[in-house]
């Protein structure tokens, strides 16, 4: 099975809630849409710019998509790209790493190597 890291952008309160509860159904938009939105390494910069522009309380969490089981479905979304959508709660134990995103001149600084 192929291994691909996928990424979830979280607000600070969402990350703290996930850490304390051990799982999350996602941000309000995730709950509204019925799945948790993720991005690939090539999509995450556009995701942060489009949906989180200027926010200074963000975290980026990395997840191995091969460990997500049948709840993870790749679906066509923005610009007809395939995006990973998780149709169940995300567990804290599924997160490989999570880092705060810095904001410089209004732009989010992503980790130098998304792996």
mmCIF file of C-alpha atoms in Angstrom:
data_model
loop_
_atom_site.group_PDB
_atom_site.id
_atom_site.type_symbol
_atom_site.label_atom_id
_atom_site.label_comp_id
_atom_site.label_asym_id
_atom_site.label_seq_id
_atom_site.Cartn_x
_atom_site.Cartn_y
_atom_site.Cartn_z
ATOM 1 C CA UNK A 1 0.000 0.000 0.000
ATOM 2 C CA UNK A 2 1.344 3.424 -0.933
ATOM 3 C CA UNK A 3 2.104 5.901 1.816
ATOM 4 C CA UNK A 4 1.215 9.540 1.311
ATOM 5 C CA UNK A 5 1.172 12.224 3.947
ATOM 6 C CA UNK A 6 -1.943 14.372 4.005
ATOM 7 C CA UNK A 7 -2.420 17.531 6.033
ATOM 8 C CA UNK A 8 -5.118 19.091 8.166
ATOM 9 C CA UNK A 9 -5.072 22.785 9.010
ATOM 10 C CA UNK A 10 -6.408 23.385 12.514
ATOM 11 C CA UNK A 11 -7.166 26.529 14.487
ATOM 12 C CA UNK A 12 -5.468 26.580 17.895
ATOM 13 C CA UNK A 13 -8.717 25.872 19.760
ATOM 14 C CA UNK A 14 -9.421 22.889 17.452
ATOM 15 C CA UNK A 15 -5.922 21.473 18.083
ATOM 16 C CA UNK A 16 -6.266 21.931 21.860
ATOM 17 C CA UNK A 17 -9.704 20.281 21.779
ATOM 18 C CA UNK A 18 -8.356 17.346 19.759
ATOM 19 C CA UNK A 19 -5.475 16.910 22.215
ATOM 20 C CA UNK A 20 -7.795 16.918 25.229
ATOM 21 C CA UNK A 21 -10.555 14.709 23.755
ATOM 22 C CA UNK A 22 -8.397 12.342 21.717
ATOM 23 C CA UNK A 23 -10.505 12.739 18.546
ATOM 24 C CA UNK A 24 -12.377 15.343 16.545
ATOM 25 C CA UNK A 25 -15.155 15.627 14.002
ATOM 26 C CA UNK A 26 -13.268 18.634 12.634
ATOM 27 C CA UNK A 27 -13.857 22.332 12.218
ATOM 28 C CA UNK A 28 -17.382 23.721 11.843
ATOM 29 C CA UNK A 29 -17.051 23.533 8.023
ATOM 30 C CA UNK A 30 -16.069 19.846 8.318
ATOM 31 C CA UNK A 31 -19.103 19.083 10.475
ATOM 32 C CA UNK A 32 -21.326 21.011 8.047
ATOM 33 C CA UNK A 33 -19.929 19.139 5.013
ATOM 34 C CA UNK A 34 -20.045 15.736 6.742
ATOM 35 C CA UNK A 35 -16.338 14.964 6.408
ATOM 36 C CA UNK A 36 -12.946 16.272 7.530
ATOM 37 C CA UNK A 37 -11.093 18.201 4.825
ATOM 38 C CA UNK A 38 -7.430 17.349 4.199
ATOM 39 C CA UNK A 39 -4.907 18.546 1.611
ATOM 40 C CA UNK A 40 -1.844 17.007 -0.008
ATOM 41 C CA UNK A 41 1.576 18.661 0.191
ATOM 42 C CA UNK A 42 0.985 20.281 -3.205
ATOM 43 C CA UNK A 43 -2.446 21.619 -2.149
ATOM 44 C CA UNK A 44 -1.862 22.876 1.380
ATOM 45 C CA UNK A 45 -0.392 26.305 0.485
ATOM 46 C CA UNK A 46 -3.443 27.149 -1.628
ATOM 47 C CA UNK A 47 -5.738 25.816 1.108
ATOM 48 C CA UNK A 48 -4.176 28.067 3.752
ATOM 49 C CA UNK A 49 -4.306 31.077 1.417
ATOM 50 C CA UNK A 50 -7.915 30.509 0.359
ATOM 51 C CA UNK A 51 -9.519 29.511 3.676
ATOM 52 C CA UNK A 52 -7.180 30.732 6.443
ATOM 53 C CA UNK A 53 -5.629 33.928 5.058
ATOM 54 C CA UNK A 54 -4.123 36.125 7.759
ATOM 55 C CA UNK A 55 -5.086 33.885 10.693
ATOM 56 C CA UNK A 56 -2.283 33.668 13.234
ATOM 57 C CA UNK A 57 -3.460 30.732 15.344
ATOM 58 C CA UNK A 58 -3.016 27.849 12.904
ATOM 59 C CA UNK A 59 -1.466 24.421 13.216
ATOM 60 C CA UNK A 60 -0.680 21.897 10.495
ATOM 61 C CA UNK A 61 -1.100 18.211 11.311
ATOM 62 C CA UNK A 62 0.404 15.424 9.193
ATOM 63 C CA UNK A 63 -1.379 12.089 8.784
ATOM 64 C CA UNK A 64 -0.351 8.948 6.862
ATOM 65 C CA UNK A 65 -3.235 8.316 4.466
ATOM 66 C CA UNK A 66 -2.513 4.562 4.319
ATOM 67 C CA UNK A 67 -3.450 4.283 8.005
ATOM 68 C CA UNK A 68 -6.868 5.931 7.630
ATOM 69 C CA UNK A 69 -8.832 2.929 6.376
ATOM 70 C CA UNK A 70 -12.041 3.001 4.364
ATOM 71 C CA UNK A 71 -13.206 6.282 5.919
ATOM 72 C CA UNK A 72 -10.763 8.233 3.730
ATOM 73 C CA UNK A 73 -12.123 8.947 0.256
ATOM 74 C CA UNK A 74 -10.401 10.928 -2.488
ATOM 75 C CA UNK A 75 -12.910 13.228 -4.184
ATOM 76 C CA UNK A 76 -12.833 15.907 -6.849
ATOM 77 C CA UNK A 77 -13.054 19.400 -5.375
ATOM 78 C CA UNK A 78 -11.337 22.744 -6.013
ATOM 79 C CA UNK A 79 -10.089 23.039 -9.627
ATOM 80 C CA UNK A 80 -11.107 19.409 -10.240
ATOM 81 C CA UNK A 81 -8.231 18.217 -8.044
ATOM 82 C CA UNK A 82 -8.608 15.105 -5.911
ATOM 83 C CA UNK A 83 -8.709 15.928 -2.198
ATOM 84 C CA UNK A 84 -8.687 13.506 0.741
ATOM 85 C CA UNK A 85 -11.915 13.608 2.790
ATOM 86 C CA UNK A 86 -12.275 11.654 6.037
ATOM 87 C CA UNK A 87 -15.807 10.405 6.714
ATOM 88 C CA UNK A 88 -15.250 9.684 10.396
ATOM 89 C CA UNK A 89 -13.581 11.307 13.383
ATOM 90 C CA UNK A 90 -9.848 11.946 13.286
ATOM 91 C CA UNK A 91 -8.007 10.356 16.208
ATOM 92 C CA UNK A 92 -5.098 12.053 17.940
ATOM 93 C CA UNK A 93 -3.116 8.804 17.636
ATOM 94 C CA UNK A 94 -3.342 9.059 13.824
ATOM 95 C CA UNK A 95 -1.404 12.328 13.738
ATOM 96 C CA UNK A 96 2.286 11.829 12.919
ATOM 97 C CA UNK A 97 3.247 15.399 13.836
ATOM 98 C CA UNK A 98 1.627 18.780 14.360
ATOM 99 C CA UNK A 99 3.368 22.159 14.139
ATOM 100 C CA UNK A 100 2.330 25.768 14.603
ATOM 101 C CA UNK A 101 2.224 27.797 11.390
ATOM 102 C CA UNK A 102 4.028 31.115 11.519
ATOM 103 C CA UNK A 103 2.687 34.150 9.707
ATOM 104 C CA UNK A 104 5.151 36.431 7.912
ATOM 105 C CA UNK A 105 3.987 39.462 5.911
ATOM 106 C CA UNK A 106 0.462 38.046 5.877
ATOM 107 C CA UNK A 107 1.548 34.656 4.456
ATOM 108 C CA UNK A 108 1.738 31.353 6.289
ATOM 109 C CA UNK A 109 5.177 29.774 6.433
ATOM 110 C CA UNK A 110 4.759 26.053 5.869
ATOM 111 C CA UNK A 111 7.332 23.569 7.163
ATOM 112 C CA UNK A 112 10.243 23.461 4.710
ATOM 113 C CA UNK A 113 9.668 19.819 3.888
ATOM 114 C CA UNK A 114 6.204 18.351 4.045
ATOM 115 C CA UNK A 115 6.788 14.606 4.353
#
